[in-house]
N, CA, C and O atoms as a MOPAC input file, in Angstrom:
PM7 MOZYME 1SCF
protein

 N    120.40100 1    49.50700 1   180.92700 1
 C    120.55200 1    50.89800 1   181.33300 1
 C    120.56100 1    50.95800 1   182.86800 1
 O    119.74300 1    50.31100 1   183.52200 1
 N    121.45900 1    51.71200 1   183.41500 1
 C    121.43500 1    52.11600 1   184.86600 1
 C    119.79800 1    52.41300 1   185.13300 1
 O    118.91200 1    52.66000 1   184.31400 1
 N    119.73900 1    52.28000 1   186.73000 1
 C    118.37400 1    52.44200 1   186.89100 1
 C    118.38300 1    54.01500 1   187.38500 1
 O    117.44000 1    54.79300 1   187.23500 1
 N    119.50900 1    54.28600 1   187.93800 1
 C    120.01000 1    55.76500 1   188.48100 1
 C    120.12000 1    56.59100 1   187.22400 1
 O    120.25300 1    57.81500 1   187.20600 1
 N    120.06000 1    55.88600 1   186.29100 1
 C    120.15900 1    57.39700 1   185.31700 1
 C    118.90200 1    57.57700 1   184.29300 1
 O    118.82900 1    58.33100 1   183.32300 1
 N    117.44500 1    56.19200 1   185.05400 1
 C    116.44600 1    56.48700 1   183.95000 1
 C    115.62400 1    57.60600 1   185.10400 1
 O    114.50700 1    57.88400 1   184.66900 1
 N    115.80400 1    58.00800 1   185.89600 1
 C    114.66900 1    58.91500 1   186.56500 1
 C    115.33100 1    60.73700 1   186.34300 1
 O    116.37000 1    61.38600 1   186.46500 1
 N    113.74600 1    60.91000 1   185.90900 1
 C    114.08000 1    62.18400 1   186.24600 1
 C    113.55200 1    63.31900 1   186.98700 1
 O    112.74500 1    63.78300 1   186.18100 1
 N    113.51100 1    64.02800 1   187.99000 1
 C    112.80400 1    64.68900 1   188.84800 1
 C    111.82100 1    65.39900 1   188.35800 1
 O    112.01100 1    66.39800 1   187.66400 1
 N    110.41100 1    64.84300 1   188.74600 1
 C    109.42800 1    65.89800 1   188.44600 1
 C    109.19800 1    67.16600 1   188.41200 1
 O    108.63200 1    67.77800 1   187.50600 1
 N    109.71400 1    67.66700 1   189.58500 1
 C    109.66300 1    69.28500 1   189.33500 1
 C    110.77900 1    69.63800 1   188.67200 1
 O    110.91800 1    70.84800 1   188.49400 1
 N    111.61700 1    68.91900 1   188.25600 1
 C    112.78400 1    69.80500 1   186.95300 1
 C    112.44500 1    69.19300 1   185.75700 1
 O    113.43800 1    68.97600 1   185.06200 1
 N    111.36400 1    68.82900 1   185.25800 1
 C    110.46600 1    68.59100 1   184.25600 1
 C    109.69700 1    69.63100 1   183.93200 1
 O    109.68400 1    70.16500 1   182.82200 1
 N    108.89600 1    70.01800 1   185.08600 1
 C    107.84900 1    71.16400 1   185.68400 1
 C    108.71300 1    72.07800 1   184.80700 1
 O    108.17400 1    72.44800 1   183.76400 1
 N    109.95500 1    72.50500 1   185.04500 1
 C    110.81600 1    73.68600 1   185.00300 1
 C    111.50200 1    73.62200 1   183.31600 1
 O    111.56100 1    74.63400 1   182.61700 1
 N    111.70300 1    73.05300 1   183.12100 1
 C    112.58100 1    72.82600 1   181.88200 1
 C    111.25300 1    73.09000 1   180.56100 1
 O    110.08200 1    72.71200 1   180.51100 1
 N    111.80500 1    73.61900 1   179.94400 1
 C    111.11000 1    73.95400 1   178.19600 1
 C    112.16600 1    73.61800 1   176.82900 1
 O    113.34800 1    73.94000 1   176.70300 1
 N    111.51900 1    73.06200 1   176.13300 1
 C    112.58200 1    73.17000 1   174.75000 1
 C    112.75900 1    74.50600 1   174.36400 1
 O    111.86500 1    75.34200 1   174.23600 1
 N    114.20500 1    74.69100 1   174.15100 1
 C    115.08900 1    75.72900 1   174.02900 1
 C    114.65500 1    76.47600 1   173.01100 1
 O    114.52900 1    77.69700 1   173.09800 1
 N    114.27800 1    75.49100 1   171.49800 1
 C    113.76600 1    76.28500 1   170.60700 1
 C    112.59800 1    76.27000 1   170.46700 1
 O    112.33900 1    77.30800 1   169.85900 1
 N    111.40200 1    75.55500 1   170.71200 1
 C    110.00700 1    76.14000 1   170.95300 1
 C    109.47100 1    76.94900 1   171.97800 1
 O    108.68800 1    77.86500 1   171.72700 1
 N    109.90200 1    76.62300 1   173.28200 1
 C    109.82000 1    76.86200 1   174.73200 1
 C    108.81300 1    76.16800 1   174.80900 1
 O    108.09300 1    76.50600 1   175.74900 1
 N    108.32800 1    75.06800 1   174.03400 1
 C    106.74300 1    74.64000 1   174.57000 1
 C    107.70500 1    73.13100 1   175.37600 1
 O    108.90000 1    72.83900 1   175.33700 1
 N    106.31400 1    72.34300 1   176.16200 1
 C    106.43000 1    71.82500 1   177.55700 1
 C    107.52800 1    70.14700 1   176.78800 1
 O    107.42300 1    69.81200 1   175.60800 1
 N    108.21200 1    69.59300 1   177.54800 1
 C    108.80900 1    68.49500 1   177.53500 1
 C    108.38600 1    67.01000 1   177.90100 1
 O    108.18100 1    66.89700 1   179.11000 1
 N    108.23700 1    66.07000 1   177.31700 1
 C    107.81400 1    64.77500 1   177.86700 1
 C    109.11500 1    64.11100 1   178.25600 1
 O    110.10100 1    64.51200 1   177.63800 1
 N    109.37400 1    62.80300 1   179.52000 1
 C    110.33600 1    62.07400 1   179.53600 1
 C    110.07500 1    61.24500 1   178.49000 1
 O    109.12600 1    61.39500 1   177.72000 1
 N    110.91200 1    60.34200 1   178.43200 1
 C    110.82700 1    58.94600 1   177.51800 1
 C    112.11000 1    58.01500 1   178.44300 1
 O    113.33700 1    58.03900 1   178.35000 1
 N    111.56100 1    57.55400 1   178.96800 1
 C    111.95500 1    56.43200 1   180.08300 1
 C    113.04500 1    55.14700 1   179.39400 1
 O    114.00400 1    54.55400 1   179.88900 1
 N    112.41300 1    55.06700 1   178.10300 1
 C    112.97300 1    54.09800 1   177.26100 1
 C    114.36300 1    54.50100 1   176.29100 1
 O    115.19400 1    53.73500 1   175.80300 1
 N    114.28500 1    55.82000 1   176.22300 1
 C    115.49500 1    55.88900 1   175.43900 1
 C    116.51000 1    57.19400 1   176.70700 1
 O    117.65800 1    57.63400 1   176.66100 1
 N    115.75900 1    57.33300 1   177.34700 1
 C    116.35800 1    57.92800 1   178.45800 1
 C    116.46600 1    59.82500 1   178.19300 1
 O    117.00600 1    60.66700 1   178.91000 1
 N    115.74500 1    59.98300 1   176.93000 1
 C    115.58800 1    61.37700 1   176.92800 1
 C    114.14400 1    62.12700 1   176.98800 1
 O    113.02500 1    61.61900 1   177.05900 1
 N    114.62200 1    63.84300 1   176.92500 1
 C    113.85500 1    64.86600 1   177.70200 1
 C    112.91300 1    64.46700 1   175.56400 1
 O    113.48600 1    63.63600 1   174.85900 1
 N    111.81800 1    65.08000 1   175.09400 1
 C    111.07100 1    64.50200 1   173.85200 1
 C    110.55300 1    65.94800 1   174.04800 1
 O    110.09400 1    66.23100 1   175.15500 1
 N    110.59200 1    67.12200 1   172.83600 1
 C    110.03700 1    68.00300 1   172.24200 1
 C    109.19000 1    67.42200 1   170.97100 1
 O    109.61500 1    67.12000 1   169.85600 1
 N    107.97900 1    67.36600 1   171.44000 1
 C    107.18600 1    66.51100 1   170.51500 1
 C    107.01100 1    67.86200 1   168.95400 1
 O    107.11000 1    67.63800 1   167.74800 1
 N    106.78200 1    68.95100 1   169.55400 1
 C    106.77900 1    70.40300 1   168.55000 1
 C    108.03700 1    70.96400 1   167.78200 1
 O    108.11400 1    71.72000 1   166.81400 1
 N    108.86400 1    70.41800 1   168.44100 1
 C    110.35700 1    70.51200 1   167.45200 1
 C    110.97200 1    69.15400 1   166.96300 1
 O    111.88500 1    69.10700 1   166.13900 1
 N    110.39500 1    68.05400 1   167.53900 1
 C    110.65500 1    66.78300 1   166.79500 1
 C    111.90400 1    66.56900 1   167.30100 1
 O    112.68700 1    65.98600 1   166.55100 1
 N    112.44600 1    67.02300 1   168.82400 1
 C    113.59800 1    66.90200 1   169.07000 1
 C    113.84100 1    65.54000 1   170.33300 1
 O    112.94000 1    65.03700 1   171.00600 1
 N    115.08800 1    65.23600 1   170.36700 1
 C    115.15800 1    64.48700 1   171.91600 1
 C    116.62300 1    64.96300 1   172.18400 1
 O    117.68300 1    65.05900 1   171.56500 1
 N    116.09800 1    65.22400 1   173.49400 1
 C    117.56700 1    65.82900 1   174.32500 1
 C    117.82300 1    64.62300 1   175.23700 1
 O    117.05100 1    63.92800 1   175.89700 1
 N    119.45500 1    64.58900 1   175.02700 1
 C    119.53900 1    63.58400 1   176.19700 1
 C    119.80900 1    63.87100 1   177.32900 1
 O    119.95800 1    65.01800 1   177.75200 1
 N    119.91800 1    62.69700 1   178.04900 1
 C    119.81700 1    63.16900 1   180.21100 1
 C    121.66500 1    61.96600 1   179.84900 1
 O    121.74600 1    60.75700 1   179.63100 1
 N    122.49700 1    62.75500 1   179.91800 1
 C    123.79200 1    61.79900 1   180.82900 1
 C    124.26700 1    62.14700 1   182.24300 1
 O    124.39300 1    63.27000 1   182.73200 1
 N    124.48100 1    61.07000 1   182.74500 1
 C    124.56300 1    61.32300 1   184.47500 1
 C    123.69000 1    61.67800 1   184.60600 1
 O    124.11400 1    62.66800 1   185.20200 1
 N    122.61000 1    61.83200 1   184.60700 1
 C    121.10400 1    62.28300 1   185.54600 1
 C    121.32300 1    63.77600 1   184.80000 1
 O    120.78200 1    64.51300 1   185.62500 1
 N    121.81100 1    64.66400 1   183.69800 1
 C    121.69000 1    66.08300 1   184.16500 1
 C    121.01000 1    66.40700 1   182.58800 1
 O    121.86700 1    66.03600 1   181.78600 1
 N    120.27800 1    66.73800 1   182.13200 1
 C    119.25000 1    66.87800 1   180.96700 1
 C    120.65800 1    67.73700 1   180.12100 1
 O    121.53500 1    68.43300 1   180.63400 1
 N    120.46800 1    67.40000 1   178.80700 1
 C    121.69000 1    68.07400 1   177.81000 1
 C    120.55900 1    69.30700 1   177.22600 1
 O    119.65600 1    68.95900 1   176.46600 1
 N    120.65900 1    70.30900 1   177.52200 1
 C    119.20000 1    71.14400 1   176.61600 1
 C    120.34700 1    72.01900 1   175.39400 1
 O    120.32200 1    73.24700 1   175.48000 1
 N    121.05700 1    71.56000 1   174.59000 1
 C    121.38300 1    71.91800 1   173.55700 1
 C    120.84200 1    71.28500 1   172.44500 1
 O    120.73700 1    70.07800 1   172.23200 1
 N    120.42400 1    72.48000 1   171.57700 1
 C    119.92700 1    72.10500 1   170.35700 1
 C    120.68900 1    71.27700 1   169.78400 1
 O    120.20000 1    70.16300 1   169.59700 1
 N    122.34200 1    71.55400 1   169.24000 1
 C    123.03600 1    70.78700 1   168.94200 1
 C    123.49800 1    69.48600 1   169.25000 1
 O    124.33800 1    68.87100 1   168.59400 1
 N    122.84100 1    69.02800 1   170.41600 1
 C    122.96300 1    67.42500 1   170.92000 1
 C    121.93000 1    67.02300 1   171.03700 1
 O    121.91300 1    65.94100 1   171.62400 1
 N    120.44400 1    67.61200 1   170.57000 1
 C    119.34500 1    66.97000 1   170.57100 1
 C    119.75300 1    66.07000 1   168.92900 1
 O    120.46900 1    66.50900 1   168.02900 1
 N    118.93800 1    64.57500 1   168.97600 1
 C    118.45800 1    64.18400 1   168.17400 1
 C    117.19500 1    64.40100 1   167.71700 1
 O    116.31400 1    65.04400 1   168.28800 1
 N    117.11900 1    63.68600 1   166.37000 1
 C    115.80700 1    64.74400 1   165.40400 1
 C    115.33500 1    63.32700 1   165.38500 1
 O    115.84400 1    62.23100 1   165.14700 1
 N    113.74800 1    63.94000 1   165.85100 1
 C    112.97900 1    62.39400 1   165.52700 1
 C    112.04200 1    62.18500 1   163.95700 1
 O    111.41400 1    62.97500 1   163.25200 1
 N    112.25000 1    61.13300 1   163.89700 1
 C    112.19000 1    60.65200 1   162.34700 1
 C    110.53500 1    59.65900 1   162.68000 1
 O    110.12100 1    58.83600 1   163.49700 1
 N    110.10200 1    60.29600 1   161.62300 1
 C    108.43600 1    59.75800 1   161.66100 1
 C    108.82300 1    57.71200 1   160.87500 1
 O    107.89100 1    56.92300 1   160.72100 1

C-alpha cells in the first residue's frame, strides 16, 4: 500500500461522523478505512479523501 494514502488527518477524523449513526469513527491503518464500529460499517479513504457513502461502505462480518 502507498504510504501517502495510509494517513489520515487528525482533525478530519475529529470532524467526520458515520453518516448513518453519526456516532464517532476509528482509522484502521491496515485496511486503509474510516471503521463505524456501531453500524458495523468501513468506509473507504481512495486518494487520501474518506468515501462517507453508505453505499460504498463495507459491512463488517463478525
Amino acid at each position: 500500500m502507498d504510504d501517502r494514502m495510509s494517513n489520515v488527518d487528525p482533525k478530519l477524523l475529529e470532524l467526520l461522523v458515520c453518516p448513518l449513526t453519526k456516532g464517532r469513527l476509528s482509522y484502521d491503518r491496515t485496511h486503509n478505512e474510516l471503521i463505524s464500529e456501531s453500524a458495523r460499517l468501513a468506509y473507504p479513504i481512495r486518494d487520501g479523501v474518506p468515501i462517507m457513502l453508505i453505499s460504498e461502505a463495507r459491512k463488517i462480518e463478525d
